[in-house]
Short mmCIF file of C-alpha atoms in Angstrom, two decimals:
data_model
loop_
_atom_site.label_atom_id
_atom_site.label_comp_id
_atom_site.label_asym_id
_atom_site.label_seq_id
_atom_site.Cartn_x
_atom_site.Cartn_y
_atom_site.Cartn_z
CA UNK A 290 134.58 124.61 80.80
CA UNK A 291 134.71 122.50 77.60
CA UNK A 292 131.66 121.78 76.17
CA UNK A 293 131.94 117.52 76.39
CA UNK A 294 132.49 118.09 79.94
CA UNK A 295 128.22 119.31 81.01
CA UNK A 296 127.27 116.33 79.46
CA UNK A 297 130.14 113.50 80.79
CA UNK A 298 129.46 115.30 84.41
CA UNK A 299 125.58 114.66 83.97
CA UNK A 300 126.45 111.04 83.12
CA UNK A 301 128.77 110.59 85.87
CA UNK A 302 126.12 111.99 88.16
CA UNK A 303 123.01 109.78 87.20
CA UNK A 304 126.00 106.82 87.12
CA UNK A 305 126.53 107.69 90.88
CA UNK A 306 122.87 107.82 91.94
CA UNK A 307 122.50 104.51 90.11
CA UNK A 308 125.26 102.97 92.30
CA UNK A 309 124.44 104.21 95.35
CA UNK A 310 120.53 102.96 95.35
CA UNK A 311 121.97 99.72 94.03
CA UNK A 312 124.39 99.49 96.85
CA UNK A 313 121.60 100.48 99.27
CA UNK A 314 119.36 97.98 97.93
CA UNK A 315 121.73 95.31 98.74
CA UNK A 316 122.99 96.35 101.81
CA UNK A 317 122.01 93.88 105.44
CA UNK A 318 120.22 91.17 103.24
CA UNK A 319 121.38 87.49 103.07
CA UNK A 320 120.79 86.08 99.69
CA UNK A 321 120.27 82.51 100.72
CA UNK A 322 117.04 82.27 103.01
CA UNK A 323 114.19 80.32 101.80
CA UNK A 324 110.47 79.32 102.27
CA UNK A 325 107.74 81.47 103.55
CA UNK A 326 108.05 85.19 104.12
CA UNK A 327 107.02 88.90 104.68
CA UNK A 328 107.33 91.64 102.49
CA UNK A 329 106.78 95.02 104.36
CA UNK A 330 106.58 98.33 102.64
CA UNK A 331 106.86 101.38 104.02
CA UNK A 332 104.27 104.24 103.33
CA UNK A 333 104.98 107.93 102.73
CA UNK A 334 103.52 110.91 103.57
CA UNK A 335 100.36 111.39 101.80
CA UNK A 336 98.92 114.90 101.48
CA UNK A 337 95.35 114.11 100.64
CA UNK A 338 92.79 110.94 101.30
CA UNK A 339 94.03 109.41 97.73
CA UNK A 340 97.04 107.49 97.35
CA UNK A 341 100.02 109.99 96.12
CA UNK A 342 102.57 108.66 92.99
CA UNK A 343 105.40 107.55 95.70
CA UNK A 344 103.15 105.37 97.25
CA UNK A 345 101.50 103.80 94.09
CA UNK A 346 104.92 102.91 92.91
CA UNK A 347 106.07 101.61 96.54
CA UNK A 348 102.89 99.17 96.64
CA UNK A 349 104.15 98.44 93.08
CA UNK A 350 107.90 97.42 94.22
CA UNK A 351 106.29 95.59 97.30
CA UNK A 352 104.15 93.06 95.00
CA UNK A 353 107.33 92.84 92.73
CA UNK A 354 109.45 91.48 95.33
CA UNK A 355 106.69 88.53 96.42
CA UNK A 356 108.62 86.03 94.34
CA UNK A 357 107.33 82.80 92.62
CA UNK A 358 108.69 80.40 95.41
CA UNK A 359 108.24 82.19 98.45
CA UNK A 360 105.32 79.93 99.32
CA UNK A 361 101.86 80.17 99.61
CA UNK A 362 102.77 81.83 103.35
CA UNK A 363 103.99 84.65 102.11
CA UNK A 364 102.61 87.96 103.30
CA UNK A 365 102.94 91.37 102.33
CA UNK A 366 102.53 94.28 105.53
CA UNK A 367 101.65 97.81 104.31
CA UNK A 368 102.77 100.01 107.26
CA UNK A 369 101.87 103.50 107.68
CA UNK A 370 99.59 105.70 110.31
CA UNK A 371 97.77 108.77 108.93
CA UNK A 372 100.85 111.23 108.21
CA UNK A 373 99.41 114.19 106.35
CA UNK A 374 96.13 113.11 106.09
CA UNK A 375 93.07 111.90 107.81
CA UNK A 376 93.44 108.22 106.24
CA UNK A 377 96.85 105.61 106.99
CA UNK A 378 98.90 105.72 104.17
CA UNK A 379 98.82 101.42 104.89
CA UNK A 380 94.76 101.77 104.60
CA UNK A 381 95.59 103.58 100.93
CA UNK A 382 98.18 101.17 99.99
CA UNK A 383 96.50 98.21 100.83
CA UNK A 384 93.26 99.34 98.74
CA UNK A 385 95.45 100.88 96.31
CA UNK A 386 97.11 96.63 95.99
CA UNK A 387 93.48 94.97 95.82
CA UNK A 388 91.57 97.20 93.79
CA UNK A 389 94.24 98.73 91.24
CA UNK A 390 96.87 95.99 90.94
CA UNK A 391 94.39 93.31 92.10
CA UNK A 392 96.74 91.66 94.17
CA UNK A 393 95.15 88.38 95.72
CA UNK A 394 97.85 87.24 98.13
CA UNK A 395 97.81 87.71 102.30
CA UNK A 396 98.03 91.48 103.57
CA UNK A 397 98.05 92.82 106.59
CA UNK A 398 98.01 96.25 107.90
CA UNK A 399 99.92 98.35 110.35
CA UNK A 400 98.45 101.83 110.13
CA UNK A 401 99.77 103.47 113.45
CA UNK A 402 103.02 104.33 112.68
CA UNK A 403 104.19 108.04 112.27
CA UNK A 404 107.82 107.58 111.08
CA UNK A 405 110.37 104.99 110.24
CA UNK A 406 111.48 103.80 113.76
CA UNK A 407 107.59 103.20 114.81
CA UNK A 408 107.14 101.42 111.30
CA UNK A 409 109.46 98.47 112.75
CA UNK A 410 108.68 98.44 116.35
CA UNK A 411 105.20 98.14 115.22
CA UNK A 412 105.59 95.31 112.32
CA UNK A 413 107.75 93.19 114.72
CA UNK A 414 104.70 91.13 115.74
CA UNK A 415 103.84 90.24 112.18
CA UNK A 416 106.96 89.18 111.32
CA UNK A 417 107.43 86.27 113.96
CA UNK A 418 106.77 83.67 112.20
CA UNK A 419 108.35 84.76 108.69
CA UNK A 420 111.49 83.20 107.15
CA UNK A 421 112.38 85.66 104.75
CA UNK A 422 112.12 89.13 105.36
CA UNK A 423 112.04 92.00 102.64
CA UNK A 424 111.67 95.49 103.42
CA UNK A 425 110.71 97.38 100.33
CA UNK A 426 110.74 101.84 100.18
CA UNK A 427 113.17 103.97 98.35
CA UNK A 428 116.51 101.75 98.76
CA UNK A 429 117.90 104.36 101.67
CA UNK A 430 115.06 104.58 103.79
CA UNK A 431 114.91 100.82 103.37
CA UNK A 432 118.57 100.24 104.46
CA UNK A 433 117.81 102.64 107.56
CA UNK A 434 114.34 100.66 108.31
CA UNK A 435 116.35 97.25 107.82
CA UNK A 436 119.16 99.04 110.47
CA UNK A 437 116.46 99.75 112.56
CA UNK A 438 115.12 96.19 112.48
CA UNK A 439 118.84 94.92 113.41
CA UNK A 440 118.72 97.34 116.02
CA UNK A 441 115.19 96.37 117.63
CA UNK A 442 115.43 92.26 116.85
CA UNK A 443 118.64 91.26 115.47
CA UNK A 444 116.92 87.87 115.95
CA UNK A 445 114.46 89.02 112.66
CA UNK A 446 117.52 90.92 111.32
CA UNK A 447 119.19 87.53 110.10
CA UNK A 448 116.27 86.89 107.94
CA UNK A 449 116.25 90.04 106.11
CA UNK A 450 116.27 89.45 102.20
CA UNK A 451 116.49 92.02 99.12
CA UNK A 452 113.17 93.74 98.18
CA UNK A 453 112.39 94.74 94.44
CA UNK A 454 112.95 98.08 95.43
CA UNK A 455 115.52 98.92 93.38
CA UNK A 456 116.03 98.60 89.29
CA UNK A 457 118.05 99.90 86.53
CA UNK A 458 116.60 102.74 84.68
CA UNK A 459 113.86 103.32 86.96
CA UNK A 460 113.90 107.04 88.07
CA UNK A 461 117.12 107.48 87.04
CA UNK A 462 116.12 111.13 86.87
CA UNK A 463 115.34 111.29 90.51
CA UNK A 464 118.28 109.02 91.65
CA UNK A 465 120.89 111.42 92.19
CA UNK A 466 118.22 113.38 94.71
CA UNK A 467 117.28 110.81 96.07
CA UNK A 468 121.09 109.37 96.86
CA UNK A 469 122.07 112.89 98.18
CA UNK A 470 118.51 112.79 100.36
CA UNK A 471 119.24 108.99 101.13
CA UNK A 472 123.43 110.40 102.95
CA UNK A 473 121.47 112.52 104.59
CA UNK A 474 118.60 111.09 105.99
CA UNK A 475 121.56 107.66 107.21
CA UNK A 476 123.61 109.60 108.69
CA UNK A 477 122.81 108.23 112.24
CA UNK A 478 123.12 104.62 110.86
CA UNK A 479 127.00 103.89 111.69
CA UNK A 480 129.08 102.16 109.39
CA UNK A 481 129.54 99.43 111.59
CA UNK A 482 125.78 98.98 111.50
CA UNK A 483 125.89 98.93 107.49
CA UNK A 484 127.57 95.23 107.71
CA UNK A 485 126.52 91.71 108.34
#
């Protein structure tokens, strides 16, 4: 193997994870909703009764993706049971929001949930009266959470909206694992079920 070649096949692969979250991130949103909304992020297992790194930077993309004119309605929905620990990883995230980041807006918690599935059918009743709705994780386990929502009320599906989940340059590292993970873990969304 030539020795250009290690390093053109490294970019190509961070390249590739970059495009795939990106594509991910923008996949069952409609760009054109407006006025008040919810902003739900999903928690992740936490080990221990302290908030863990993925979950700091999920609360993180959550508060990012409350935008300027979203209205003074707009609330964000940690949602999360106690997966790996004795505390909900909503319970951590929410503290993690007021007393770290000092975030001031509306939360609300849904701390029963034990995987992705019960994270929807649980934040469906805090979502009825929401215009826009953002769901904010690692961009594939949103897109499967957002599939989910289509699945359980396409009604709330048509408001879905893109989260601040996703940037350039931000684990770009980890991107590539996380795209491989992310075909993986939607491979029981269809690709009929990828599209508007």
């Amino acid at each position: 193997m030539r020795a250009w070649m290690v390093p053109a096949a490294g970019v190509a692969l961070l390249a590739w994870g970059e495009w795939l979250n990106r594509r991910w991130s923008k996949t069952l949103v409609n760009a054109d909703r407006q006025g008040p909304g919810a902003v739900v992020v999903l928690g992740y297992r936490n080990p221990s009764d302290s908030i863990n790194l993925v979950n700091r930077w999920r609360v993180r993309a959550g508060l990012r993706s409350v935008g300027t004119d979203d209205g003074p309605g707009t609330v964000v929905v940690f949602s999360g049971g106690p997966v790996g620990s004795d505390i909900a990883e909503a319970r951590l995230m929410a503290e993690y929001a007021r007393s770290v980041l000092r975030f001031e807006g509306r939360v609300l918690v849904e701390d029963r949930s034990g995987n992705t599935w019960e994270n929807i059918t649980h934040v469906v009743p805090l979502l009825a009266d929401a215009q826009r709705i953002a769901i904010v994780s690692q961009p594939a386990h949103a897109l499967k959470a957002r599939a989910y929502l289509r699945r359980q009320r396409p009604d709330l599906a048509d408001r879905l909206v893109r989260g601040e989940d996703y940037r350039l340059g931000e684990w770009t590292l980890l991107k590539p694992l996380l795209a491989a993970y992310g075909l993986w873990s939607l491979r029981g969304i269809t690709a009929a079920e990828r599209k508007l």
